[in-house]
mmCIF file of C-alpha atoms in Angstrom:
data_model
loop_
_atom_site.group_PDB
_atom_site.id
_atom_site.type_symbol
_atom_site.label_atom_id
_atom_site.label_comp_id
_atom_site.label_asym_id
_atom_site.label_seq_id
_atom_site.Cartn_x
_atom_site.Cartn_y
_atom_site.Cartn_z
ATOM 1 C CA MET A 163 -29.329 -9.028 -6.918
ATOM 2 C CA SER A 164 -26.664 -10.202 -4.488
ATOM 3 C CA ILE A 165 -22.990 -10.160 -5.475
ATOM 4 C CA ARG A 166 -21.105 -12.673 -3.333
ATOM 5 C CA CYS A 167 -17.861 -11.069 -2.162
ATOM 6 C CA LEU A 168 -14.667 -12.062 -0.414
ATOM 7 C CA ALA A 169 -12.371 -9.680 1.487
ATOM 8 C CA ILE A 170 -8.684 -10.648 1.555
ATOM 9 C CA ASP A 171 -5.989 -8.774 3.497
ATOM 10 C CA ASP A 172 -3.269 -9.895 5.900
ATOM 11 C CA GLU A 173 -3.659 -6.723 8.003
ATOM 12 C CA PRO A 174 -6.492 -7.207 10.546
ATOM 13 C CA LEU A 175 -7.543 -3.530 10.600
ATOM 14 C CA ALA A 176 -7.588 -3.274 6.815
ATOM 15 C CA LEU A 177 -9.547 -6.523 6.566
ATOM 16 C CA ARG A 178 -12.095 -5.282 9.096
ATOM 17 C CA GLN A 179 -12.540 -2.045 7.144
ATOM 18 C CA LEU A 180 -13.052 -3.941 3.890
ATOM 19 C CA ALA A 181 -15.677 -6.151 5.526
ATOM 20 C CA GLN A 182 -17.495 -3.159 7.019
ATOM 21 C CA TYR A 183 -17.552 -1.327 3.694
ATOM 22 C CA ILE A 184 -18.893 -4.391 1.875
ATOM 23 C CA GLU A 185 -21.662 -4.826 4.448
ATOM 24 C CA LYS A 186 -22.762 -1.203 3.937
ATOM 25 C CA ILE A 187 -23.638 -1.766 0.275
ATOM 26 C CA HIS A 188 -26.974 -3.512 -0.196
ATOM 27 C CA TYR A 189 -26.113 -5.377 -3.397
ATOM 28 C CA LEU A 190 -22.891 -6.850 -1.969
ATOM 29 C CA GLU A 191 -22.944 -9.986 0.203
ATOM 30 C CA LEU A 192 -19.893 -10.672 2.367
ATOM 31 C CA VAL A 193 -19.255 -14.414 2.129
ATOM 32 C CA GLY A 194 -15.960 -14.472 3.989
ATOM 33 C CA GLN A 195 -12.879 -12.679 5.302
ATOM 34 C CA CYS A 196 -9.420 -14.159 4.712
ATOM 35 C CA HIS A 197 -6.040 -13.173 6.136
ATOM 36 C CA SER A 198 -4.110 -14.792 3.279
ATOM 37 C CA ALA A 199 -4.478 -15.828 -0.335
ATOM 38 C CA LEU A 200 -4.038 -19.458 0.714
ATOM 39 C CA ASP A 201 -7.063 -19.199 3.026
ATOM 40 C CA ALA A 202 -9.018 -17.564 0.198
ATOM 41 C CA GLN A 203 -8.018 -20.358 -2.163
ATOM 42 C CA GLN A 204 -9.525 -22.970 0.150
ATOM 43 C CA LEU A 205 -12.706 -20.985 0.726
ATOM 44 C CA MET A 206 -13.244 -20.407 -3.000
ATOM 45 C CA GLU A 207 -13.102 -24.144 -3.617
ATOM 46 C CA ARG A 208 -16.109 -24.518 -1.282
ATOM 47 C CA GLU A 209 -18.068 -21.345 -2.023
ATOM 48 C CA HIS A 210 -19.113 -19.519 -5.167
ATOM 49 C CA ILE A 211 -17.551 -16.048 -5.174
ATOM 50 C CA ASP A 212 -18.531 -13.324 -7.660
ATOM 51 C CA ALA A 213 -16.015 -10.662 -6.609
ATOM 52 C CA ILE A 214 -12.913 -10.295 -4.462
ATOM 53 C CA PHE A 215 -11.428 -7.234 -2.799
ATOM 54 C CA ILE A 216 -7.810 -8.217 -2.318
ATOM 55 C CA ASP A 217 -4.597 -6.683 -1.021
ATOM 56 C CA ILE A 218 -1.578 -7.075 -3.276
ATOM 57 C CA ASN A 219 1.168 -7.278 -0.654
ATOM 58 C CA MET A 220 0.697 -10.456 1.360
ATOM 59 C CA PRO A 221 3.156 -13.130 2.557
ATOM 60 C CA ASP A 222 3.479 -16.574 0.921
ATOM 61 C CA LEU A 223 1.230 -15.781 -2.066
ATOM 62 C CA ASN A 224 0.574 -12.160 -3.014
ATOM 63 C CA GLY A 225 -2.673 -10.925 -4.493
ATOM 64 C CA LEU A 226 -1.470 -10.796 -8.092
ATOM 65 C CA GLN A 227 -0.020 -14.314 -7.952
ATOM 66 C CA PHE A 228 -3.248 -15.576 -6.427
ATOM 67 C CA ILE A 229 -5.425 -14.055 -9.149
ATOM 68 C CA ARG A 230 -3.200 -15.475 -11.885
ATOM 69 C CA SER A 231 -3.464 -18.938 -10.294
ATOM 70 C CA LEU A 232 -7.251 -19.039 -10.624
ATOM 71 C CA GLU A 233 -8.777 -20.882 -13.563
ATOM 72 C CA GLN A 234 -11.891 -18.687 -13.469
ATOM 73 C CA PRO A 235 -11.035 -15.442 -11.648
ATOM 74 C CA PRO A 236 -14.004 -13.547 -10.226
ATOM 75 C CA ILE A 237 -14.358 -9.776 -10.543
ATOM 76 C CA VAL A 238 -11.282 -8.217 -8.928
ATOM 77 C CA VAL A 239 -10.703 -4.998 -6.995
ATOM 78 C CA LEU A 240 -7.112 -4.548 -5.830
ATOM 79 C CA THR A 241 -6.136 -2.705 -2.649
ATOM 80 C CA THR A 242 -2.615 -1.645 -1.716
ATOM 81 C CA ALA A 243 -0.594 1.031 0.012
ATOM 82 C CA TYR A 244 1.834 1.250 -2.927
ATOM 83 C CA SER A 245 0.848 3.274 -5.985
ATOM 84 C CA GLU A 246 3.529 1.650 -8.174
ATOM 85 C CA TYR A 247 1.330 -1.461 -8.418
ATOM 86 C CA ALA A 248 -1.420 0.362 -10.317
ATOM 87 C CA LEU A 249 -0.233 -0.873 -13.708
ATOM 88 C CA ASP A 250 -0.233 -4.481 -12.493
ATOM 89 C CA GLY A 251 -3.970 -4.200 -11.888
ATOM 90 C CA TYR A 252 -4.607 -4.003 -15.610
ATOM 91 C CA LYS A 253 -2.583 -7.154 -16.182
ATOM 92 C CA VAL A 254 -5.055 -9.183 -14.096
ATOM 93 C CA ASN A 255 -8.135 -7.388 -15.486
ATOM 94 C CA ALA A 256 -9.007 -5.728 -12.189
ATOM 95 C CA VAL A 257 -12.044 -3.444 -12.473
ATOM 96 C CA ASP A 258 -10.566 -0.980 -9.982
ATOM 97 C CA TYR A 259 -7.570 -0.170 -7.807
ATOM 98 C CA LEU A 260 -7.917 1.299 -4.303
ATOM 99 C CA LEU A 261 -4.922 3.049 -2.805
ATOM 100 C CA LYS A 262 -4.772 2.810 0.997
ATOM 101 C CA PRO A 263 -6.040 4.539 2.992
ATOM 102 C CA PHE A 264 -9.252 4.856 0.977
ATOM 103 C CA SER A 265 -12.589 6.327 2.002
ATOM 104 C CA PHE A 266 -16.010 4.734 1.833
ATOM 105 C CA ASP A 267 -16.854 7.003 -1.114
ATOM 106 C CA GLU A 268 -13.866 5.638 -3.024
ATOM 107 C CA PHE A 269 -14.867 2.089 -2.103
ATOM 108 C CA ASN A 270 -18.450 2.772 -3.176
ATOM 109 C CA GLN A 271 -17.233 3.883 -6.609
ATOM 110 C CA ALA A 272 -15.231 0.645 -6.934
ATOM 111 C CA ALA A 273 -18.292 -1.342 -5.863
ATOM 112 C CA GLY A 274 -20.268 0.372 -8.621
ATOM 113 C CA LYS A 275 -17.750 -0.897 -11.178
ATOM 114 C CA VAL A 276 -18.099 -4.397 -9.727
ATOM 115 C CA LYS A 277 -21.870 -4.140 -10.078
ATOM 116 C CA ARG A 278 -21.679 -3.014 -13.716
ATOM 117 C CA GLN A 279 -19.257 -5.830 -14.574
ATOM 118 C CA TYR A 280 -21.460 -8.362 -12.778
ATOM 119 C CA GLU A 281 -24.572 -7.216 -14.631
ATOM 120 C CA LEU A 282 -22.752 -7.312 -17.968
ATOM 121 C CA THR A 283 -21.405 -10.816 -17.361
ATOM 122 C CA HIS A 284 -24.756 -12.196 -16.259
ATOM 123 C CA SER A 285 -26.703 -10.584 -19.083
ATOM 124 C CA LEU A 286 -24.358 -12.320 -21.522
ATOM 125 C CA ALA A 287 -24.544 -15.637 -19.662
ATOM 126 C CA THR A 288 -28.339 -15.807 -19.945
ATOM 127 C CA ASP A 289 -27.904 -16.145 -23.721
ATOM 128 C CA ASP A 290 -25.851 -19.310 -23.327
ATOM 129 C CA ILE A 291 -28.013 -21.437 -21.072
ATOM 130 C CA SER A 292 -31.649 -21.451 -20.006
ATOM 131 C CA THR A 293 -33.744 -23.949 -18.129
ATOM 132 C CA ARG A 294 -37.228 -25.392 -18.439
ATOM 133 C CA HIS A 295 -39.294 -27.179 -15.826
ATOM 134 C CA ASP A 296 -39.823 -30.347 -17.862
ATOM 135 C CA GLY A 297 -36.393 -31.902 -17.313
ATOM 136 C CA ASN A 298 -34.731 -30.180 -20.253
ATOM 137 C CA LEU A 299 -32.095 -27.493 -20.720
ATOM 138 C CA PHE A 300 -31.526 -25.216 -23.673
ATOM 139 C CA VAL A 301 -27.888 -24.389 -24.325
ATOM 140 C CA LYS A 302 -26.489 -21.999 -26.880
ATOM 141 C CA THR A 303 -23.645 -23.321 -28.952
ATOM 142 C CA GLU A 304 -22.388 -22.223 -32.368
ATOM 143 C CA HIS A 305 -25.133 -19.592 -32.700
ATOM 144 C CA ARG A 306 -27.966 -22.065 -32.129
ATOM 145 C CA HIS A 307 -30.018 -23.214 -29.161
ATOM 146 C CA VAL A 308 -29.880 -26.940 -28.509
ATOM 147 C CA LYS A 309 -32.390 -28.736 -26.295
ATOM 148 C CA ILE A 310 -30.889 -31.454 -24.114
ATOM 149 C CA SER A 311 -32.456 -33.862 -21.661
ATOM 150 C CA VAL A 312 -31.020 -33.559 -18.157
ATOM 151 C CA ALA A 313 -31.396 -37.341 -17.721
ATOM 152 C CA ASP A 314 -29.028 -37.930 -20.662
ATOM 153 C CA ILE A 315 -26.156 -35.991 -19.096
ATOM 154 C CA LEU A 316 -23.369 -38.307 -17.958
ATOM 155 C CA TYR A 317 -21.041 -35.715 -16.446
ATOM 156 C CA ILE A 318 -19.990 -32.094 -16.817
ATOM 157 C CA GLU A 319 -16.388 -30.984 -17.169
ATOM 158 C CA GLY A 320 -15.170 -27.494 -16.267
ATOM 159 C CA MET A 321 -12.648 -25.918 -18.645
ATOM 160 C CA SER A 322 -11.679 -22.395 -17.601
ATOM 161 C CA GLU A 323 -14.535 -20.123 -18.793
ATOM 162 C CA TYR A 324 -16.329 -22.995 -20.526
ATOM 163 C CA VAL A 325 -18.012 -26.232 -19.531
ATOM 164 C CA LYS A 326 -18.212 -29.411 -21.575
ATOM 165 C CA ILE A 327 -21.376 -31.504 -21.218
ATOM 166 C CA HIS A 328 -20.818 -35.238 -21.814
ATOM 167 C CA PHE A 329 -23.761 -37.545 -22.537
ATOM 168 C CA CYS A 330 -24.423 -41.195 -21.767
ATOM 169 C CA ASN A 331 -25.563 -41.966 -25.327
ATOM 170 C CA ASP A 332 -23.773 -41.414 -28.628
ATOM 171 C CA THR A 333 -24.495 -37.670 -28.629
ATOM 172 C CA HIS A 334 -21.383 -35.561 -29.108
ATOM 173 C CA ALA A 335 -20.294 -33.505 -26.118
ATOM 174 C CA LEU A 336 -21.358 -29.858 -26.091
ATOM 175 C CA THR A 337 -19.058 -27.021 -25.058
ATOM 176 C CA ILE A 338 -20.718 -23.822 -23.852
ATOM 177 C CA LEU A 339 -19.668 -20.514 -22.324
ATOM 178 C CA THR A 340 -20.911 -20.639 -18.746
ATOM 179 C CA SER A 341 -19.653 -21.518 -15.267
ATOM 180 C CA MET A 342 -19.724 -24.770 -13.326
ATOM 181 C CA LYS A 343 -21.566 -22.954 -10.536
ATOM 182 C CA LYS A 344 -24.359 -21.783 -12.841
ATOM 183 C CA LEU A 345 -24.941 -25.297 -14.154
ATOM 184 C CA GLU A 346 -24.707 -26.741 -10.664
ATOM 185 C CA ASP A 347 -27.455 -24.364 -9.520
ATOM 186 C CA LEU A 348 -29.716 -25.313 -12.443
ATOM 187 C CA LEU A 349 -29.389 -29.083 -12.174
ATOM 188 C CA PRO A 350 -31.489 -31.090 -9.684
ATOM 189 C CA PRO A 351 -29.338 -31.659 -6.546
ATOM 190 C CA ALA A 352 -30.912 -35.077 -5.929
ATOM 191 C CA THR A 353 -29.434 -36.305 -9.218
ATOM 192 C CA PHE A 354 -26.274 -34.302 -9.809
ATOM 193 C CA MET A 355 -23.295 -33.923 -7.474
ATOM 194 C CA ARG A 356 -20.048 -32.024 -7.730
ATOM 195 C CA ILE A 357 -17.208 -34.444 -6.952
ATOM 196 C CA HIS A 358 -14.304 -32.229 -8.001
ATOM 197 C CA ARG A 359 -13.767 -28.575 -8.852
ATOM 198 C CA SER A 360 -13.786 -29.670 -12.520
ATOM 199 C CA TYR A 361 -16.477 -32.370 -12.506
ATOM 200 C CA ILE A 362 -20.209 -32.742 -11.820
ATOM 201 C CA VAL A 363 -21.636 -36.257 -12.236
ATOM 202 C CA ASN A 364 -25.096 -37.655 -12.821
ATOM 203 C CA LEU A 365 -25.557 -39.969 -9.828
ATOM 204 C CA ASN A 366 -27.935 -42.171 -11.806
ATOM 205 C CA HIS A 367 -25.030 -43.208 -14.027
ATOM 206 C CA VAL A 368 -22.477 -43.949 -11.294
ATOM 207 C CA THR A 369 -21.417 -47.603 -11.280
ATOM 208 C CA GLU A 370 -18.677 -47.651 -8.628
ATOM 209 C CA VAL A 371 -16.964 -45.397 -6.095
ATOM 210 C CA ASN A 372 -13.603 -45.975 -4.423
ATOM 211 C CA LYS A 373 -11.406 -43.758 -2.247
ATOM 212 C CA SER A 374 -10.128 -41.604 -5.063
ATOM 213 C CA ARG A 375 -12.356 -42.043 -8.138
ATOM 214 C CA VAL A 376 -15.932 -42.342 -9.365
ATOM 215 C CA ALA A 377 -16.720 -44.763 -12.192
ATOM 216 C CA LEU A 378 -19.551 -44.019 -14.618
ATOM 217 C CA VAL A 379 -21.198 -46.038 -17.367
ATOM 218 C CA GLY A 380 -19.104 -46.257 -20.504
ATOM 219 C CA ASP A 381 -15.846 -46.917 -18.632
ATOM 220 C CA VAL A 382 -15.514 -43.300 -17.542
ATOM 221 C CA SER A 383 -13.402 -42.712 -14.417
ATOM 222 C CA LEU A 384 -13.216 -39.312 -12.714
ATOM 223 C CA PRO A 385 -11.183 -38.097 -9.701
ATOM 224 C CA ILE A 386 -12.737 -37.114 -6.366
ATOM 225 C CA GLY A 387 -11.572 -33.764 -4.988
ATOM 226 C CA ASP A 388 -10.636 -33.583 -1.322
ATOM 227 C CA LEU A 389 -13.138 -30.808 -0.619
ATOM 228 C CA TYR A 390 -16.021 -32.853 -2.050
ATOM 229 C CA ARG A 391 -15.150 -36.207 -0.502
ATOM 230 C CA ASP A 392 -17.243 -35.801 2.672
ATOM 231 C CA VAL A 393 -20.428 -34.870 0.815
ATOM 232 C CA LEU A 394 -20.013 -37.856 -1.488
ATOM 233 C CA ARG A 395 -19.378 -40.132 1.505
ATOM 234 C CA GLN A 396 -22.573 -38.891 3.181
ATOM 235 C CA TYR A 397 -24.512 -39.659 0.008
ATOM 236 C CA LEU A 398 -23.042 -43.156 -0.155
ATOM 237 C CA ASP A 399 -23.798 -43.818 3.524
ATOM 238 C CA SER A 400 -27.430 -42.834 3.011
ATOM 239 C CA HIS A 401 -27.740 -45.116 -0.027
ATOM 240 C CA THR A 402 -25.818 -48.161 1.233
ATOM 241 C CA LEU A 403 -27.427 -51.328 2.565
ATOM 242 C CA SER A 404 -26.121 -52.172 6.014
ATOM 243 C CA LYS A 405 -26.370 -55.238 8.201
#
């Protein structure tokens, strides 16, 4: 098990300590270090993050504002030098609150809470979606498991804690409790591409691409996110006839 973590603090010494503590715990993986919530926002649009250790008091966008801005917040541990913020931690569903300066033992206890929350979340998620090696997925919806063909998926739409799977035939869309990242990891990368933080498309059903949108069969048009534009362009370049 590897819990992908992000350390966020505008104070260089505090950020370095957070990073060092994370690297000491075998089940935590340090994905990045950010000096501001705005930097973290950009990184989290590129990388899957399971947990964040974040300072509350930061310029421009403080830790609490940042967490509230996220559609799908990861597991949160708050750090701050001000004890009066403890109550605010509950308002953003933080699993723990570390008052600076904190020891490694205190951090280790917080990490244990992150681990328990991660294990609980992932044990529940396995009931909602499972994969087979014959080109099919089983998804759990309305207390039943439904088998779907990966080839029939037109696109996938992220909606907070849920995803909506749209099909290229007359099958009704399915809404399931899982993450875009989990589905993205299960689907074959040669066929499916994320073009936006809220959309994954089946490349076999793409009919046209312009600067800002991807067209799919059935007159479906989806936006291209700035962070995904280069990857899509590379795909197009490798599949375009040239002189």
